[in-house]
Amino acid sequence: MEQPERVASRLRARYDAVRAFTESLCAPLCAEDYVIQSMPDASPVKWHVAHTTWFFETFVLGERAGYAPFHPRFGYLFNSYYVSVGERHCRPRRGVLSRPTVEETYRYRRHVDERMRELLDEIGAGRHLDLAFTIEVGLHHEQQHQELILTDLKHAMAQNPLRPAIFGGAPPGRSGGPAGELRFVEHAEGVRWIGHGGDAFAFDNETPRHRVFVGAFALAERPVTCGEYLRFMQDGGYARPELWLSSGWDAVVANRWEAPLYWEPRDGGVQLFTLHGLRDVDVDEPVCHVSHYEADAYARWAGARLPTEAEWETAAQGALSGAEEVPGRAAPGEAPPGNFAERGRFHPEPASAPSRPGAPRQLLGDVWEWTSSAYAPYPGFRPWPGALGEYNGKFMSSQLVLRGGSCATPATHVRATYRNFFPPDARWQMSGIRLARDL
Amino acid sequence: MEQPERVASRLRARYDAVRAFTESLCAPLCAEDYVIQSMPDASPVKWHVAHTTWFFETFVLGERAGYAPFHPRFGYLFNSYYVSVGERHCRPRRGVLSRPTVEETYRYRRHVDERMRELLDEIGAGRHLDLAFTIEVGLHHEQQHQELILTDLKHAMAQNPLRPAIFGGAPPGRSGGPAGELRFVEHAEGVRWIGHGGDAFAFDNETPRHRVFVGAFALAERPVTCGEYLRFMQDGGYARPELWLSSGWDAVVANRWEAPLYWEPRDGGVQLFTLHGLRDVDVDEPVCHVSHYEADAYARWAGARLPTEAEWETAAQGALSGAEEVPGRAAPGEAPPGNFAERGRFHPEPASAPSRPGAPRQLLGDVWEWTSSAYAPYPGFRPWPGALGEYNGKFMSSQLVLRGGSCATPATHVRATYRNFFPPDARWQMSGIRLARDL
Amino acid sequence: MEQPERVASRLRARYDAVRAFTESLCAPLCAEDYVIQSMPDASPVKWHVAHTTWFFETFVLGERAGYAPFHPRFGYLFNSYYVSVGERHCRPRRGVLSRPTVEETYRYRRHVDERMRELLDEIGAGRHLDLAFTIEVGLHHEQQHQELILTDLKHAMAQNPLRPAIFGGAPPGRSGGPAGELRFVEHAEGVRWIGHGGDAFAFDNETPRHRVFVGAFALAERPVTCGEYLRFMQDGGYARPELWLSSGWDAVVANRWEAPLYWEPRDGGVQLFTLHGLRDVDVDEPVCHVSHYEADAYARWAGARLPTEAEWETAAQGALSGAEEVPGRAAPGEAPPGNFAERGRFHPEPASAPSRPGAPRQLLGDVWEWTSSAYAPYPGFRPWPGALGEYNGKFMSSQLVLRGGSCATPATHVRATYRNFFPPDARWQMSGIRLARDL
Amino acid sequence: MEQPERVASRLRARYDAVRAFTESLCAPLCAEDYVIQSMPDASPVKWHVAHTTWFFETFVLGERAGYAPFHPRFGYLFNSYYVSVGERHCRPRRGVLSRPTVEETYRYRRHVDERMRELLDEIGAGRHLDLAFTIEVGLHHEQQHQELILTDLKHAMAQNPLRPAIFGGAPPGRSGGPAGELRFVEHAEGVRWIGHGGDAFAFDNETPRHRVFVGAFALAERPVTCGEYLRFMQDGGYARPELWLSSGWDAVVANRWEAPLYWEPRDGGVQLFTLHGLRDVDVDEPVCHVSHYEADAYARWAGARLPTEAEWETAAQGALSGAEEVPGRAAPGEAPPGNFAERGRFHPEPASAPSRPGAPRQLLGDVWEWTSSAYAPYPGFRPWPGALGEYNGKFMSSQLVLRGGSCATPATHVRATYRNFFPPDARWQMSGIRLARDL
């Protein structure tokens, strides 16, 4: 068993880093940007900043006798969906709250940070060790909201006819070159182990590690690019119902989809909106902001299909253990290399040359990759005990699994067993496409 | 004909006063308060601040050759409903715009103010005299938005579980005492002239002055009070469909109305939300924030009815010409006495003793009074020419006329012929009830 | 006072005639046609057949001690909106009821007819004389539903891609010729009496007779024709927001209106659907199935306006007393001449030559004429006592008055003081346009 | 390869039987019952009767040169969702079509039957053998609609306050006795083959046969009974969000679910509506008309879970091959024993004693059993070629698999590999619960 002081020291470093990263993402915002909610699925940045604080206040500080909440109504305002914790403000109405102000929200944040640092000292002294795990959950929770801050902000800015660039200037220079022809990597059939098994942190929905039978398949060595997706569009992809799932076609018609989210025709060409403003589409970069329906239709058009999550994870295991540059080789707690949020691009970039021929590229980072797997409990799944059991398990219905993290995901947050999930029509996440094929 | 310099001087004084009053109303706001939109019918304060500026830019400055708009997209963002002026941002989405920021919006305002002052100088020098009328329209337009800033803010704050008091501290002390029993003033039948006839400013919808036959009637000498309305509630007013218009009852059921807007049960009693925060209901003050449906049901319950607008105006003509303290005696351009926005209460107050027995009280100020008259064109009505013709005329459908101004109306904005109008289910304006009876 | 036997004899004749006319309208229907409900505002024919029966059962037979309803649940199924009578089946769900079958519904009808005839005998013998008035109400009520049977059926058939012609064969030959240029008849200003004043039957909403001041005006001597309306359409009428009320334009956009209801482009021309099937548009016949919004926009385009109901009634009084052929001269209880439901055309027809130069034509029959008057209580209005007070009064909100009856109105049902009312976007009634002008 | 005459003879017998069974189900209906549509997901019986005929006309007769459709618009009216076949009538508006009448619809049916019998003769003579498979598809298709006729009718009748019993009299006597305590049958882990593999008919979605790894599990030997479900209800099942999936709880709140569909409190007890009318709940019979959400919540409350479809099929394979009475032993084409539609009960019944201790009961018939498996393509799935490829594949999104058939399923229609599928909130099918557990 790890020494209390080591536990506390590790948590303290990570707490400081994670909390600071949230604030650094918000640094370019003006107060007005914090307030708006552009759709029910998105939340104001202010809400994210407060909710991540509320999480520590409620599930960590609140567990200790004698802690008085910073404000008697913040529990109501900043609880997201934890029914067992109490009533909460209606989600689609988060954008009508100008108060608490941004400044008060940061005061709330400071207050909880102070108490948390006191608690970490107590943990270092061997008390409250049972709260260490919840703190870790809280940090991963905050990292998820870092990604949501970015995607919700992007959605909000895209509603504004001024198309404001939150992050000024051009994005940091890209690496990578021409995409080249798409190649597939073959995998033999067999019973495979998937899911999280070790001691390191993972969400409950990644467990237990278990066996699945996976038939022979091939997986594309990189995501589908904008150039490839443009060919689908030019071939009438959005006008041919036979390429679509029935509910996907309904979504195309109802929402008048004609391109990925944030693409807009401008001056005869096509531009897309990024957190650094409008830009021309780069044909070599992974296509992003497509729904599961679009990913599925594209795959059908391309004579392929989406991978199952078991296939994806099987392939990732192989890839991430065979070469030095890959994430699996990162020391525990270290970030895998790749285009993650820390890089500050917040946009997928063209793939670099593979480390060795046939090695899959961009499995982690750049874009989340839609799988064909419904988000369901693994065999033997047990939700975390208590209120945290509401974190993941109750959403296992009518959603699909995405894998691999994106350019808006913090690097230390993701891993090969990580299961993200969204409804099939969601497009505001950094979601892209990796193809698979039967053999 | 008035001298150019006199015209300019009068307009300059009024321009300065009106523009400054808008800003004084906004003084207590933080940036976050400016952004939110709590329902499609309400607008963010920032939008009001910009739209009133856009009005001068578009209809006054834009009429002069060579004026370049401050920003190429502000016309799109801040046009409200003037179809002939061009496309515009979707009204229910005004609350998703964090940019331009509050600061930029005030820069816009400063810019237009400067140009307007230059123009006023030119008018003083005898040029562009034709724009004087439009400037006057723009000032009355801004005064209307001053009232909307107050009512929209109140609605927004009321959505917040924290119930923030925008205007801190207690409201200025009230005058007035116990309401006493309700008395009615009788009026004989006859053909009457109503509508605006003189040279002073009036909206097109107040014209032309014309004759109506008005039967004998009696009008209550003060508005219905909260105490009287509470008796209606205690008598099952919200549970007895026979008291309601059919569509009114539908609204009661659909919206689960049980009291006026902003009333809430607290600690065994009833409180109401004001711009100065939550307060106990004062039984002597006029009931406010009722819909036409509620006003109509109350009247039926009370064995009375709502007045027509012709009755109201007839009564107001008499009242406002017979005694010294009444508004009609105010010099042209001067404000009538009464509880108006300038007083800073933003809440109706109990009636003072009448100046003479039987004189109607609170006809102007305190609460808008629902009439039974549909908002329709007067016989011979001609909308203003050009785009300003869209100001009033096109809304003459499915709305009802309210009379008299409220505690949120600027005193120099209202008059006895003034016609306000809202749909029968609107409750977020300062709307109350004055009863009438057949004789 | 009329003799009981005369009262009974008159009622008996009228009861037989009205009840038989309902059934004759339904004669061409198959059982399936009776069941369907094409929109919430329309009802299945079966429901009309049962509801008109329920009206007599509830308000007449039910008033006598000892009457047991035909079926314990029919009160629930066939009450329309009489809250004081009890709960009722949800209006928009009337079309999901296959039972009672058509046959059972007619058995219900037979049963009530028998009891009603017994009651009429008792009235003849001097008992229950107080029920005579309610019986008269019930007969006028049934006549209103005769019109609704026709308009609801038409709407239902128009939803069917087969466009079934309920009434087979061509409609009876039309009279009338080329419409000719539109002329207006002038009327001097003055205080006029309108509303119903005599002993003959009228609905409560037509009373009391009262004075109004009517300014000088001119009224078109015939309704607007399809040919005239086509010119409005060709002039971009449905694409020019400046011609429309704001909520009217919203309705145009939301419903994609491009022509009156039931007009459809076919084979390069325009056809319209009638109860006798699809036909070419006749440029000389009155345009029909337009909403108030369309009538108002057309009038604005034509440089005219809609009449107020006082103007319409004033003009009708003059017209209907000056010449032999006009309705006002019909003996009491006799039908005015004109294109009414009895003629079996169920479609407006071109106007005949006027009886004398300048006499208004088609004031009664052919098409209901939208006025600019909101449906509101007349001064001194008192609803009928008891549950029948719900008949008209509670709908006096957000609707507009139409005058004159239509080709689907029974001739003995309408009169110059009759006030029909519908919301401004309603189009499925036989509603047309008569223009007015200020002088 | 089978002889043409044998193929034709077998198809002829089955065609006659299936078509006759549809008509026998409709025998008790009056014309009115055929027309109504109680919700968008359900269709009028008339539509089912016509659509199943359209299927043969379009996919079988229409394949032969020279066939002229019975009516030029029936293709538009009776196409369900086959985009590649052409435009179609809007699904939620099927209930506004009174024409074609029931009689015409049966004429259509007769017409197609005659042509089909001619074609079967040609097949017997060795021509058009390629159409044999499509005919078989058409027969299974019609059997699916037989079940939908029953469930849609039941839904429609349940909307009627009269609660009409379509099938008069009491249902045929039940077998089965007290349910007894629930026992589970254990299954060892291993790689299993599931899916359809033989030559007999199966839908494309049952193929290809493939391997899955199935962990050790236990499956309940009978479905959950009404008595057991009542205990869940009495324990606050519908008021405890922690028992529900998040979207399930949303459905409970939005729809105010408090019991399975068709249960209603009456006279102090609980009754349920059946196609034979209202009846008391039988505590020993399988609970029916629950959504996936309710099945899932019940299972969580019971400390169990729903089976995956692989578990269900694995268990069914064992059960149906080990004992004489089980369906798997039925000769090809013969019906398995069980409570199916042919029995005419149309309601689940208490389980009989097991044939041998521990043998699962009621796997086939009585109620469809919700699994936890999303409806997804099997590995290597290929939809049928052509328009029939739209039959199943395009619905593989946001639905869940149900297994085993019900009391409304024709016995010759179902098998152990059969995959039914509905969205998680669907309740109007005969859907129940079988529990599973990890070992």
JSON list of N, CA and C in Angstrom, two decimals, chain D residues 2 13 77 110 141 183 194 199 263 356 363 379:
[
{"chain": "D", "resi": 2, "resn": "GLU", "atom": "N", "xyz": [-35.32, -28.40, -54.51]},
{"chain": "D", "resi": 2, "resn": "GLU", "atom": "CA", "xyz": [-36.73, -28.83, -54.41]},
{"chain": "D", "resi": 2, "resn": "GLU", "atom": "C", "xyz": [-37.42, -28.74, -55.78]},
{"chain": "D", "resi": 13, "resn": "ALA", "atom": "N", "xyz": [-50.24, -23.57, -50.02]},
{"chain": "D", "resi": 13, "resn": "ALA", "atom": "CA", "xyz": [-50.90, -23.91, -48.75]},
{"chain": "D", "resi": 13, "resn": "ALA", "atom": "C", "xyz": [-50.65, -22.81, -47.72]},
{"chain": "D", "resi": 77, "resn": "LEU", "atom": "N", "xyz": [-50.18, 5.18, -51.16]},
{"chain": "D", "resi": 77, "resn": "LEU", "atom": "CA", "xyz": [-50.90, 5.08, -49.89]},
{"chain": "D", "resi": 77, "resn": "LEU", "atom": "C", "xyz": [-50.38, 3.96, -48.99]},
{"chain": "D", "resi": 110, "resn": "ARG", "atom": "N", "xyz": [-58.59, -9.28, -52.86]},
{"chain": "D", "resi": 110, "resn": "ARG", "atom": "CA", "xyz": [-59.07, -10.35, -53.75]},
{"chain": "D", "resi": 110, "resn": "ARG", "atom": "C", "xyz": [-58.32, -10.34, -55.07]},
{"chain": "D", "resi": 141, "resn": "HIS", "atom": "N", "xyz": [-43.82, -11.46, -43.61]},
{"chain": "D", "resi": 141, "resn": "HIS", "atom": "CA", "xyz": [-44.17, -10.05, -43.46]},
{"chain": "D", "resi": 141, "resn": "HIS", "atom": "C", "xyz": [-45.63, -9.91, -43.02]},
{"chain": "D", "resi": 183, "resn": "ARG", "atom": "N", "xyz": [-37.10, -19.61, -10.11]},
{"chain": "D", "resi": 183, "resn": "ARG", "atom": "CA", "xyz": [-35.81, -20.33, -10.10]},
{"chain": "D", "resi": 183, "resn": "ARG", "atom": "C", "xyz": [-34.98, -19.93, -11.32]},
{"chain": "D", "resi": 194, "resn": "ILE", "atom": "N", "xyz": [-24.28, -18.37, -32.34]},
{"chain": "D", "resi": 194, "resn": "ILE", "atom": "CA", "xyz": [-25.67, -17.93, -32.39]},
{"chain": "D", "resi": 194, "resn": "ILE", "atom": "C", "xyz": [-25.98, -17.40, -33.79]},
{"chain": "D", "resi": 199, "resn": "ASP", "atom": "N", "xyz": [-31.06, -23.82, -43.97]},
{"chain": "D", "resi": 199, "resn": "ASP", "atom": "CA", "xyz": [-31.70, -23.44, -45.23]},
{"chain": "D", "resi": 199, "resn": "ASP", "atom": "C", "xyz": [-33.09, -22.85, -45.01]},
{"chain": "D", "resi": 263, "resn": "TRP", "atom": "N", "xyz": [-52.95, -1.12, -17.48]},
{"chain": "D", "resi": 263, "resn": "TRP", "atom": "CA", "xyz": [-53.41, -1.37, -16.13]},
{"chain": "D", "resi": 263, "resn": "TRP", "atom": "C", "xyz": [-54.19, -0.15, -15.67]},
{"chain": "D", "resi": 356, "resn": "ARG", "atom": "N", "xyz": [-39.72, -30.93, -17.32]},
{"chain": "D", "resi": 356, "resn": "ARG", "atom": "CA", "xyz": [-38.77, -31.60, -16.42]},
{"chain": "D", "resi": 356, "resn": "ARG", "atom": "C", "xyz": [-38.22, -30.53, -15.50]},
{"chain": "D", "resi": 363, "resn": "LEU", "atom": "N", "xyz": [-40.39, -19.82, -23.05]},
{"chain": "D", "resi": 363, "resn": "LEU", "atom": "CA", "xyz": [-39.40, -19.09, -23.86]},
{"chain": "D", "resi": 363, "resn": "LEU", "atom": "C", "xyz": [-40.04, -18.59, -25.14]},
{"chain": "D", "resi": 379, "resn": "PRO", "atom": "N", "xyz": [-21.91, -9.66, -36.81]},
{"chain": "D", "resi": 379, "resn": "PRO", "atom": "CA", "xyz": [-20.65, -9.55, -37.57]},
{"chain": "D", "resi": 379, "resn": "PRO", "atom": "C", "xyz": [-20.80, -10.20, -38.95]}
]
